[in-house]
Coordinates of C-alpha atoms in Angstrom, one line a residue:
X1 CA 141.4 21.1 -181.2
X2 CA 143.0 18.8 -183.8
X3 CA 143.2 20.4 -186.9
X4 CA 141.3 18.7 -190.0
X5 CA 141.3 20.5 -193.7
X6 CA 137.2 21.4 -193.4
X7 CA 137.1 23.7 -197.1
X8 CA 134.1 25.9 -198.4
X9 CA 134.8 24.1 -201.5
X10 CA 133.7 21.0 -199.9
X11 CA 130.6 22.3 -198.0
X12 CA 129.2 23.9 -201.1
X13 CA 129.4 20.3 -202.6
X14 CA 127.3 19.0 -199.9
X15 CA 125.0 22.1 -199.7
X16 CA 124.6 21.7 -203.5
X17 CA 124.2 18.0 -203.6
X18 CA 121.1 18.1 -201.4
X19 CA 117.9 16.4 -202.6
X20 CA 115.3 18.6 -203.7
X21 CA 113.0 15.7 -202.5
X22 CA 113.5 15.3 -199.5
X23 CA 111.5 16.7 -196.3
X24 CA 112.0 19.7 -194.7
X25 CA 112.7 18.7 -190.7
X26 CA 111.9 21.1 -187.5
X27 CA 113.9 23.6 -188.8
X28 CA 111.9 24.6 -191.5
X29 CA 114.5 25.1 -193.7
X30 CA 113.8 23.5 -197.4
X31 CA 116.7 22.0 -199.5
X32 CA 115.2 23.9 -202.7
X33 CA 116.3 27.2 -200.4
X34 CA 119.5 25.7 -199.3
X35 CA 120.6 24.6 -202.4
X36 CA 119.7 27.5 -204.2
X37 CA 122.3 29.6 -201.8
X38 CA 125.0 27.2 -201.2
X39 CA 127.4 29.2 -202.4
X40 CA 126.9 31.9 -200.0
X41 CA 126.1 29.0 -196.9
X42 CA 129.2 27.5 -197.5
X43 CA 131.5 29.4 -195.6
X44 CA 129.6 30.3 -192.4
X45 CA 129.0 26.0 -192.7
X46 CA 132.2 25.4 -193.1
X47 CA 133.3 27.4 -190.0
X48 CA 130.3 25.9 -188.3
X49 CA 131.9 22.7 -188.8
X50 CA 135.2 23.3 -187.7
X51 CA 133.3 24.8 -184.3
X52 CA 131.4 21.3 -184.0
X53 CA 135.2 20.1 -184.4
X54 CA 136.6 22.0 -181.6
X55 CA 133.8 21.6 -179.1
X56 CA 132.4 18.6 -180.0
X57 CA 129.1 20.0 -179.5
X58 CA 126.3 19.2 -182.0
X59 CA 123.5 22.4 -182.6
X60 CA 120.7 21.4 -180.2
X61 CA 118.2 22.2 -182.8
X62 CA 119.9 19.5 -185.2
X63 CA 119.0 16.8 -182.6
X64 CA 115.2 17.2 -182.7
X65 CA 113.6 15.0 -185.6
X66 CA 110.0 15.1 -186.0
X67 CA 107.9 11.8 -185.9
X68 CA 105.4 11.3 -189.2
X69 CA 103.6 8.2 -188.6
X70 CA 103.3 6.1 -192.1
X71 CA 100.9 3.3 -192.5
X72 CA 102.1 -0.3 -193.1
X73 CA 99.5 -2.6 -193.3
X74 CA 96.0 -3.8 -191.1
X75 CA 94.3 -1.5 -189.5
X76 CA 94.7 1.9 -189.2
X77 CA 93.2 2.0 -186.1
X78 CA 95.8 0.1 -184.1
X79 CA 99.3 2.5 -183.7
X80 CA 101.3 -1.1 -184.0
X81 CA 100.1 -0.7 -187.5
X82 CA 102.3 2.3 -188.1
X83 CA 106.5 3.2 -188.7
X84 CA 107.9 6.0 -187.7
X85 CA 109.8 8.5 -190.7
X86 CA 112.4 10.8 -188.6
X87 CA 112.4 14.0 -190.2
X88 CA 115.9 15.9 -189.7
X89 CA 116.8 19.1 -190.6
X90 CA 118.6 18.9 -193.8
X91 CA 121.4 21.1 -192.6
X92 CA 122.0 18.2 -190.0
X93 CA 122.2 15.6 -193.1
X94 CA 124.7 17.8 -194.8
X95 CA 127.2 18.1 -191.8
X96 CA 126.8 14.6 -191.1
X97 CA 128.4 14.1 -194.7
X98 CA 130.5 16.5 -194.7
X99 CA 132.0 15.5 -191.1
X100 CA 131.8 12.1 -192.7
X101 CA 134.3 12.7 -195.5
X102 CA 137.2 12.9 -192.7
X103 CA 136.1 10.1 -190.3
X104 CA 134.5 7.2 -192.5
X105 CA 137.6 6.0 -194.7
X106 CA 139.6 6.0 -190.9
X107 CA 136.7 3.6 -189.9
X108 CA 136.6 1.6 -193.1
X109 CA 140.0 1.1 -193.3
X110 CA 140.7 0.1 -189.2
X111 CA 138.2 -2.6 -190.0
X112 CA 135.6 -0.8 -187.6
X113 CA 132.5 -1.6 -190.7
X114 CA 131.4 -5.7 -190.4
X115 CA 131.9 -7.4 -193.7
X116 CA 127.9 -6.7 -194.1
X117 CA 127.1 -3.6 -193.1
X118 CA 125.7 -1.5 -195.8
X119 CA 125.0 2.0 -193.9
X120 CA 127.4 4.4 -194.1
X121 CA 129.9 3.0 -196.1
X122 CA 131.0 4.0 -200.0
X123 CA 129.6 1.8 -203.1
X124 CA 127.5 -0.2 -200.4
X125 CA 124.0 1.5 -201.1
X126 CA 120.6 0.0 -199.9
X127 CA 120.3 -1.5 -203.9
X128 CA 123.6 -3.4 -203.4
X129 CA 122.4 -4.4 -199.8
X130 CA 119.5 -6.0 -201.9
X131 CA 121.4 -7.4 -204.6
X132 CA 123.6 -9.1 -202.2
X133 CA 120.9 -11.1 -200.4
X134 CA 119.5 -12.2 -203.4
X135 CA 122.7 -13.2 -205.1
X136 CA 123.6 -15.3 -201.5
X137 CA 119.6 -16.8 -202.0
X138 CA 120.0 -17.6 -205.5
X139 CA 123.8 -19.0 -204.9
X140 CA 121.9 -21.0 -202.3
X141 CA 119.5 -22.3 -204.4
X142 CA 121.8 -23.0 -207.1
X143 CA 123.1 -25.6 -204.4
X144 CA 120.2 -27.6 -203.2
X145 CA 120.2 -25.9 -200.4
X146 CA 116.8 -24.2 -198.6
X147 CA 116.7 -20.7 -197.8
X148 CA 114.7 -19.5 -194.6
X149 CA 113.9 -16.0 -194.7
X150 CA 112.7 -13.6 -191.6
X151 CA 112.1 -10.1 -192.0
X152 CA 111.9 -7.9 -188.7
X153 CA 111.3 -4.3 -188.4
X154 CA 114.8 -3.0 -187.5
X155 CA 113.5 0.9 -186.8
X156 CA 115.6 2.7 -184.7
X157 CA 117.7 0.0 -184.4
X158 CA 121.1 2.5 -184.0
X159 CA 119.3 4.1 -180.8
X160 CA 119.8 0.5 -179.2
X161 CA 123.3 0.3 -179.4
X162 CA 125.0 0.6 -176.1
X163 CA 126.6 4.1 -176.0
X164 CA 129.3 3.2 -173.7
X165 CA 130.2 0.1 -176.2
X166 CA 129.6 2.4 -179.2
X167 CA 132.5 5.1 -177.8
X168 CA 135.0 2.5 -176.7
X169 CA 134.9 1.1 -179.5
X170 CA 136.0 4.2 -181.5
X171 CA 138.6 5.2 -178.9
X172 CA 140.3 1.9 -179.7
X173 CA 139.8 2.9 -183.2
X174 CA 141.9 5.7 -183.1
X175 CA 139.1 8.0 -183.9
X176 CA 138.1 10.8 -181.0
X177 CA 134.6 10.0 -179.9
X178 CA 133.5 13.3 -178.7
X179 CA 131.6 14.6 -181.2
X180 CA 129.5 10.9 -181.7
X181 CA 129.2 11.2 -177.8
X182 CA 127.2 14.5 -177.9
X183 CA 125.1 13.5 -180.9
X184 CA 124.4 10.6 -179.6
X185 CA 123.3 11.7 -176.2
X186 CA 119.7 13.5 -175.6
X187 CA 118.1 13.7 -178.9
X188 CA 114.3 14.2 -179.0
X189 CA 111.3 13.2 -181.5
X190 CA 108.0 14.8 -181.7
X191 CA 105.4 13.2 -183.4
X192 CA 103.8 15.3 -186.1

């Protein structure tokens, strides 16, 4: 496999960073617990890494998310009336950022990000992705000009992106698709 500099130093920062917050997913494993031993994870996460590297194989347990159903509005009767929150394990999360680090600025700077996509890029939070609407509105306004708005529920909206289009497109990048293709491929959800 292509070699890439994946350090302890660097998965400790990721362990460490977690959210104390944020759900535990199917594997049961809490970020209060993973935080509070990242600096004896990081090393078997680091090799663990540079394994997902040279096989390009995701853990199978990292691909299950579980479902929680969360109310939006109307009814609660009707299951329309519900989104889905995808769980994840939180070791997942920290791979995906620490696998990140090495393939992200490649994509940025290839011009593979649209000129509006928030997700996944540096500085371009969901707050910015907010401020930058309303600053386009008001700009808009400023003009004369009338603003139409329509909000859609975009959930899930990366697992309907054509897989075939998704890895030819990171081929042409320059970037090796074949640990996207196995994440991508055969994950499962279970509601809870």
């Amino acid at each position: 496999c292509n070699f890439l500099q994946i350090r302890s130093r660097n998965a400790l920062y990721f362990l460490a960073s977690l959210d104390c917050a944020s759900s535990t997913g199917p594997d049961g494993l809490s970020t209060i617990f993973l935080r509070n031993l990242a600096d004896v994870l990081c090393f078997p996460f680091a090799r663990l890494a540079r394994r997902i590297l040279c096989t390009g194989r995701w853990p199978a347990s990292w691909k299950q998310h579980w479902i929680c159903p969360l109310h939006k509005r109307k009814s609660r009767s009707s299951p329309s009336n519900y989104r889905g929150l995808q769980l994840t394990s939180q070791l997942s999360k920290a791979m995906e950022r620490l696998l990140g680090v090495h393939f992200l600025p490649q994509l940025a700077l290839s011009g593979n990000f649209g000129t509006n996509q928030f997700a996944y890029r540096r500085f371009h939070c969901a707050r910015v992705a907010i401020l930058y609407v309303l600053l386009t509105w008001l700009r808009a306004l400023a003009k004369g000009c009338k603003v139409g708005v329509y909000c859609s529920d975009v959930a899930a909206a990366f697992d309907r992106v054509s897989t075939f289009k998704l890895l030819q497109k990171l081929r042409c990048s320059s970037v090796h698709p074949k640990i996207i293709a196995h994440w991508l491929v055969g994950r499962r959800g279970e509601v809870i």
